[in-house]
């Protein structure tokens, strides 16, 4: 009997913790996300938009033409940009990070940008990954 209760509890926890994902329209994105997309990717068509909801997390994933993926938090703040075949627009990158990349890696461009609130992670076209602190200090280089 205890075994059955344990199995039922396990399955219930798995169902509750499972993320709910659904497709939405551009108009359903938070205002900040819409402004960001129109400011930096206005000419790039949107392929699809997904919202993912978990118990304590809501995030939006926007897939654009040209293998560009954007991720936004529940408020519409951009947390990740992955441009698989092109450079992340320079206007998005903090100036101090951009200056460091141009100075030390002049033959590379930024393909992926991620900010989790505490750190910035930048992936270059040369596959080098740079980690910056919130004060834009380079703290790690992963080659």
Tab-separated table of C-alpha atoms in Angstrom:
chain	number	residue	atom	x	y	z
A	1	UNK	CA	0.000	0.000	0.000
A	2	UNK	CA	2.825	2.415	0.842
A	3	UNK	CA	4.437	1.545	-2.455
A	4	UNK	CA	1.297	2.463	-4.401
A	5	UNK	CA	0.986	5.743	-2.490
A	6	UNK	CA	4.634	6.533	-3.269
A	7	UNK	CA	4.156	5.787	-6.973
A	8	UNK	CA	1.007	7.935	-7.125
A	9	UNK	CA	2.779	10.781	-5.323
A	10	UNK	CA	5.699	10.538	-7.745
A	11	UNK	CA	3.441	10.705	-10.796
A	12	UNK	CA	1.458	13.607	-9.320
A	13	UNK	CA	4.683	15.544	-8.655
A	14	UNK	CA	5.870	14.847	-12.198
A	15	UNK	CA	2.618	16.139	-13.655
A	16	UNK	CA	2.601	19.278	-11.473
A	17	UNK	CA	6.242	20.130	-12.227
A	18	UNK	CA	5.794	19.592	-15.956
A	19	UNK	CA	6.052	22.823	-17.905
A	20	UNK	CA	3.057	24.013	-19.869
A	21	UNK	CA	4.081	25.162	-23.332
A	22	UNK	CA	1.835	26.751	-25.906
A	23	UNK	CA	2.112	28.892	-29.010
A	24	UNK	CA	1.051	32.527	-28.865
A	25	UNK	CA	0.888	35.517	-31.188
A	26	UNK	CA	3.143	38.567	-31.269
A	27	UNK	CA	0.385	40.622	-29.662
A	28	UNK	CA	0.396	38.339	-26.609
A	29	UNK	CA	4.054	39.040	-25.780
A	30	UNK	CA	4.844	41.443	-22.925
A	31	UNK	CA	5.212	45.054	-24.086
A	32	UNK	CA	8.989	45.111	-23.423
A	33	UNK	CA	9.528	42.042	-25.618
A	34	UNK	CA	7.529	43.559	-28.481
A	35	UNK	CA	9.520	46.805	-28.267
A	36	UNK	CA	12.807	44.856	-28.212
A	37	UNK	CA	11.898	42.820	-31.300
A	38	UNK	CA	10.644	45.849	-33.231
A	39	UNK	CA	13.775	47.820	-32.277
A	40	UNK	CA	16.389	45.205	-33.180
A	41	UNK	CA	14.744	42.639	-35.500
A	42	UNK	CA	11.991	44.611	-37.251
A	43	UNK	CA	12.910	43.321	-40.715
A	44	UNK	CA	13.276	39.686	-39.604
A	45	UNK	CA	10.076	37.629	-39.913
A	46	UNK	CA	8.866	35.699	-36.871
A	47	UNK	CA	8.516	31.934	-37.361
A	48	UNK	CA	6.871	31.108	-34.039
A	49	UNK	CA	6.444	32.241	-30.438
A	50	UNK	CA	6.077	29.916	-27.473
A	51	UNK	CA	5.239	30.622	-23.875
A	52	UNK	CA	6.515	28.214	-21.250
A	53	UNK	CA	4.954	28.220	-17.814
A	54	UNK	CA	6.213	26.320	-14.798
A	55	UNK	CA	5.296	26.704	-11.156
A	56	UNK	CA	7.597	29.686	-10.596
A	57	UNK	CA	8.786	30.566	-14.106
A	58	UNK	CA	7.251	32.079	-17.203
A	59	UNK	CA	9.384	32.633	-20.265
A	60	UNK	CA	8.835	33.401	-23.904
A	61	UNK	CA	10.800	31.849	-26.747
A	62	UNK	CA	10.696	33.631	-30.091
A	63	UNK	CA	12.073	31.956	-33.188
A	64	UNK	CA	12.918	34.250	-36.098
A	65	UNK	CA	13.866	33.515	-39.691
A	66	UNK	CA	17.615	33.080	-40.244
A	67	UNK	CA	18.080	30.752	-37.240
A	68	UNK	CA	17.700	33.469	-34.619
A	69	UNK	CA	16.258	32.511	-31.236
A	70	UNK	CA	15.277	35.022	-28.558
A	71	UNK	CA	14.274	34.321	-24.980
A	72	UNK	CA	12.412	36.710	-22.688
A	73	UNK	CA	11.428	36.547	-19.031
A	74	UNK	CA	7.860	37.118	-17.802
A	75	UNK	CA	8.329	40.918	-17.892
A	76	UNK	CA	9.635	40.911	-21.469
A	77	UNK	CA	13.300	41.413	-20.564
A	78	UNK	CA	15.547	39.688	-23.116
A	79	UNK	CA	17.627	37.024	-21.376
A	80	UNK	CA	19.130	35.238	-24.378
A	81	UNK	CA	19.839	35.834	-28.055
A	82	UNK	CA	21.216	33.066	-30.236
A	83	UNK	CA	22.074	34.053	-33.809
A	84	UNK	CA	23.305	30.768	-35.233
A	85	UNK	CA	24.374	32.138	-38.631
A	86	UNK	CA	24.953	35.814	-37.948
A	87	UNK	CA	26.083	38.366	-35.389
A	88	UNK	CA	23.978	39.603	-32.501
A	89	UNK	CA	23.173	43.262	-33.268
A	90	UNK	CA	25.839	45.417	-31.600
A	91	UNK	CA	23.254	47.831	-30.208
A	92	UNK	CA	22.094	45.059	-27.845
A	93	UNK	CA	25.522	44.315	-26.339
A	94	UNK	CA	26.707	46.482	-23.427
A	95	UNK	CA	29.464	48.807	-24.687
A	96	UNK	CA	32.147	47.564	-22.264
A	97	UNK	CA	31.581	43.963	-23.351
A	98	UNK	CA	31.591	44.923	-27.019
A	99	UNK	CA	34.838	46.891	-26.560
A	100	UNK	CA	36.510	43.913	-24.859
A	101	UNK	CA	35.472	41.566	-27.669
A	102	UNK	CA	36.660	43.946	-30.386
A	103	UNK	CA	39.979	44.557	-28.623
A	104	UNK	CA	40.895	40.961	-27.765
A	105	UNK	CA	39.030	38.974	-30.449
A	106	UNK	CA	38.945	41.265	-33.511
A	107	UNK	CA	38.361	38.443	-36.010
A	108	UNK	CA	35.308	37.099	-34.159
A	109	UNK	CA	31.785	38.349	-33.721
A	110	UNK	CA	29.195	37.660	-31.039
A	111	UNK	CA	26.792	34.859	-31.980
A	112	UNK	CA	25.153	34.263	-28.610
A	113	UNK	CA	24.359	36.612	-25.746
A	114	UNK	CA	22.928	35.562	-22.416
A	115	UNK	CA	22.260	37.533	-19.245
A	116	UNK	CA	20.883	35.814	-16.166
A	117	UNK	CA	20.792	38.868	-13.902
A	118	UNK	CA	24.189	38.131	-12.348
A	119	UNK	CA	26.491	37.285	-15.233
A	120	UNK	CA	26.778	37.784	-18.972
A	121	UNK	CA	27.819	34.895	-21.181
A	122	UNK	CA	28.967	35.670	-24.702
A	123	UNK	CA	29.716	33.046	-27.347
A	124	UNK	CA	31.882	34.148	-30.240
A	125	UNK	CA	31.855	32.921	-33.829
A	126	UNK	CA	35.196	31.260	-33.019
A	127	UNK	CA	33.392	29.111	-30.366
A	128	UNK	CA	35.117	30.922	-27.511
A	129	UNK	CA	32.799	31.585	-24.578
A	130	UNK	CA	33.387	34.682	-22.459
A	131	UNK	CA	31.838	35.255	-19.041
A	132	UNK	CA	31.472	38.764	-17.668
A	133	UNK	CA	30.380	39.944	-14.238
A	134	UNK	CA	27.444	42.304	-13.821
A	135	UNK	CA	30.005	45.131	-13.778
A	136	UNK	CA	31.259	43.989	-17.218
A	137	UNK	CA	34.551	42.592	-15.906
A	138	UNK	CA	35.803	39.606	-17.886
A	139	UNK	CA	35.924	36.711	-15.404
A	140	UNK	CA	36.341	33.617	-17.573
A	141	UNK	CA	37.406	32.534	-21.064
A	142	UNK	CA	36.442	29.050	-22.206
A	143	UNK	CA	38.190	28.022	-25.416
